[in-house]
Structures are given as structure tokens and as C-alpha cells.
């Protein structure tokens, strides 16, 4: 079973600021996956990234980047030059290697003010 | 690809009534998941199926909840009798299945249930 902690319940920043969302996970699996999903105000859940536990390379996709630190069991998400459209609830979710579904954190509500 | 299709999108019912939520997964996806989202408890996994077989229903809150997957293209989540505390958004999601490893879950738009 996996556990995940997103300690930041809500973050509010002004547009164009950089912001980092924290995620700390717990797992007993040697192979696992880590995911981030976005839930905009419209309510749907949108996939952002999947990371294999064997791959500790940081990843960048446009203004989004992810920092995976296996030593501290963290998988943090940074948005550079935030925009109002980034306002959403962001969920970190670990999954075991057996594809048994995702364990979602409580989410971080990100508010980008114009 | 139409994505994961859920119906109804909104349901308002009275306590004690039976509620049936429906889900059509993405064609070719072998695993199907039902999640519930509330403010208090966040996103909870209720049950998931692999190749139409229920694998883990430990998240189903109580006997009033039941889920079926009679074929690869259809699943239902039933609540009977419904109670006000069942009010939530229920999400269905699908992925390529256990054989393919931990794949990306694609979520439906959700069914918002209000029990009065």
C-alpha cells in the first residue's frame, strides 16, 4: 500500500511567480510509479506526468518541471512563470507496480492571482 | 476516442432511493476503477476491475454499495438505499490493465450525486 502527503493545502501566488508543490510518499514496493494529476475548476482530472521509481532524472515539460528525490521520498512539482490558467487542485499519487490504482493525496489548491 | 463516459453527470435523489451510476471505459482498456471525491475525504478508490473481474473492493464503504462489470465496455456502481452522506462526485477511470503495468488512468467527467 502507498501513502502520500501533500502538506500544502492551499498556495496563492501572483501571476508570473514560480511555485513548487510538495509531495512526500511512502511505499514498501521496490518498483513503483509516481503521478501528478490536475483538477481545474471544471472538475475533470487531467494526467500530467508518470515517473518510474528507477528513473530519478528530473523532467521538464514547458513551464512544468518535476524533481524526484528517492532518498527523501519526494516528488515535487514546480510551475515556472505561473499563469492564471494554472489555478487548480493538484494531486500527487503513487502506484504500485501491479497497476492496482492510484492513492491520491489530499491535493494542493493552487490559486494564481492576476 | 471518446474517452471514459459517465452518466448521469448530475443526480439529485431523496434518501432511501436507489442510485445507479454508469461508466463506459475506453475501448481496449482492461482495468476500470471507481473513485469517490468528497471535501472531507478527498479522492478514495472504491473498487477496481481487471478484465471485468473485481480485484479489490476494500474501499467500498458498506453493503449499500455494489459494483458490476458485465462486459468490457460497461460498469455500474449502485447505491441502495442512498443516504445524504453518499453525496459526492463519483469518478470512473480506465487504463490498459495490470498486464501492462501501472499505466495512466484516464478519468471520466464524474457523476455528481446529491442525496437529500
mmCIF file with all atom_site columns, N, CA, C and O in Angstrom, chain B residues 25 52 69-75:
data_model
loop_
_atom_site.group_PDB
_atom_site.id
_atom_site.type_symbol
_atom_site.label_atom_id
_atom_site.label_alt_id
_atom_site.label_comp_id
_atom_site.label_asym_id
_atom_site.label_entity_id
_atom_site.label_seq_id
_atom_site.pdbx_PDB_ins_code
_atom_site.Cartn_x
_atom_site.Cartn_y
_atom_site.Cartn_z
_atom_site.occupancy
_atom_site.B_iso_or_equiv
_atom_site.pdbx_formal_charge
_atom_site.auth_seq_id
_atom_site.auth_comp_id
_atom_site.auth_asym_id
_atom_site.auth_atom_id
_atom_site.pdbx_PDB_model_num
ATOM 1  N N  . UNK B 1 25 ? -15.775 2.483  -20.269 1.00 0.00 ? 25 UNK B N  1
ATOM 2  C CA . UNK B 1 25 ? -14.329 2.767  -20.321 1.00 0.00 ? 25 UNK B CA 1
ATOM 3  C C  . UNK B 1 25 ? -13.858 2.951  -21.761 1.00 0.00 ? 25 UNK B C  1
ATOM 4  O O  . UNK B 1 25 ? -14.608 2.722  -22.712 1.00 0.00 ? 25 UNK B O  1
ATOM 5  N N  . UNK B 1 52 ? -12.750 -7.355 -16.359 1.00 0.00 ? 52 UNK B N  1
ATOM 6  C CA . UNK B 1 52 ? -14.147 -7.476 -15.908 1.00 0.00 ? 52 UNK B CA 1
ATOM 7  C C  . UNK B 1 52 ? -14.298 -8.162 -14.559 1.00 0.00 ? 52 UNK B C  1
ATOM 8  O O  . UNK B 1 52 ? -15.423 -8.346 -14.086 1.00 0.00 ? 52 UNK B O  1
ATOM 9  N N  . UNK B 1 69 ? -19.379 -5.277 -13.487 1.00 0.00 ? 69 UNK B N  1
ATOM 10 C CA . UNK B 1 69 ? -18.821 -5.038 -14.810 1.00 0.00 ? 69 UNK B CA 1
ATOM 11 C C  . UNK B 1 69 ? -19.187 -6.230 -15.678 1.00 0.00 ? 69 UNK B C  1
ATOM 12 O O  . UNK B 1 69 ? -18.415 -7.186 -15.792 1.00 0.00 ? 69 UNK B O  1
ATOM 13 N N  . UNK B 1 70 ? -20.370 -6.225 -16.257 1.00 0.00 ? 70 UNK B N  1
ATOM 14 C CA . UNK B 1 70 ? -20.856 -7.390 -17.002 1.00 0.00 ? 70 UNK B CA 1
ATOM 15 C C  . UNK B 1 70 ? -20.092 -7.648 -18.297 1.00 0.00 ? 70 UNK B C  1
ATOM 16 O O  . UNK B 1 70 ? -20.070 -8.796 -18.784 1.00 0.00 ? 70 UNK B O  1
ATOM 17 N N  . UNK B 1 71 ? -19.453 -6.608 -18.842 1.00 0.00 ? 71 UNK B N  1
ATOM 18 C CA . UNK B 1 71 ? -18.645 -6.799 -20.043 1.00 0.00 ? 71 UNK B CA 1
ATOM 19 C C  . UNK B 1 71 ? -17.573 -5.723 -20.092 1.00 0.00 ? 71 UNK B C  1
ATOM 20 O O  . UNK B 1 71 ? -17.538 -4.831 -19.233 1.00 0.00 ? 71 UNK B O  1
ATOM 21 N N  . UNK B 1 72 ? -16.730 -5.809 -21.091 1.00 0.00 ? 72 UNK B N  1
ATOM 22 C CA . UNK B 1 72 ? -15.553 -4.931 -21.153 1.00 0.00 ? 72 UNK B CA 1
ATOM 23 C C  . UNK B 1 72 ? -15.892 -3.481 -21.416 1.00 0.00 ? 72 UNK B C  1
ATOM 24 O O  . UNK B 1 72 ? -15.032 -2.610 -21.291 1.00 0.00 ? 72 UNK B O  1
ATOM 25 N N  . UNK B 1 73 ? -17.133 -3.200 -21.781 1.00 0.00 ? 73 UNK B N  1
ATOM 26 C CA . UNK B 1 73 ? -17.463 -1.831 -22.166 1.00 0.00 ? 73 UNK B CA 1
ATOM 27 C C  . UNK B 1 73 ? -18.488 -1.180 -21.247 1.00 0.00 ? 73 UNK B C  1
ATOM 28 O O  . UNK B 1 73 ? -19.025 -0.114 -21.572 1.00 0.00 ? 73 UNK B O  1
ATOM 29 N N  . UNK B 1 74 ? -18.738 -1.779 -20.087 1.00 0.00 ? 74 UNK B N  1
ATOM 30 C CA . UNK B 1 74 ? -19.781 -1.197 -19.254 1.00 0.00 ? 74 UNK B CA 1
ATOM 31 C C  . UNK B 1 74 ? -19.602 -1.604 -17.794 1.00 0.00 ? 74 UNK B C  1
ATOM 32 O O  . UNK B 1 74 ? -19.346 -2.769 -17.485 1.00 0.00 ? 74 UNK B O  1
ATOM 33 N N  . UNK B 1 75 ? -19.794 -0.621 -16.908 1.00 0.00 ? 75 UNK B N  1
ATOM 34 C CA . UNK B 1 75 ? -19.758 -0.895 -15.481 1.00 0.00 ? 75 UNK B CA 1
ATOM 35 C C  . UNK B 1 75 ? -20.806 -0.037 -14.788 1.00 0.00 ? 75 UNK B C  1
ATOM 36 O O  . UNK B 1 75 ? -21.144 1.057  -15.268 1.00 0.00 ? 75 UNK B O  1
#
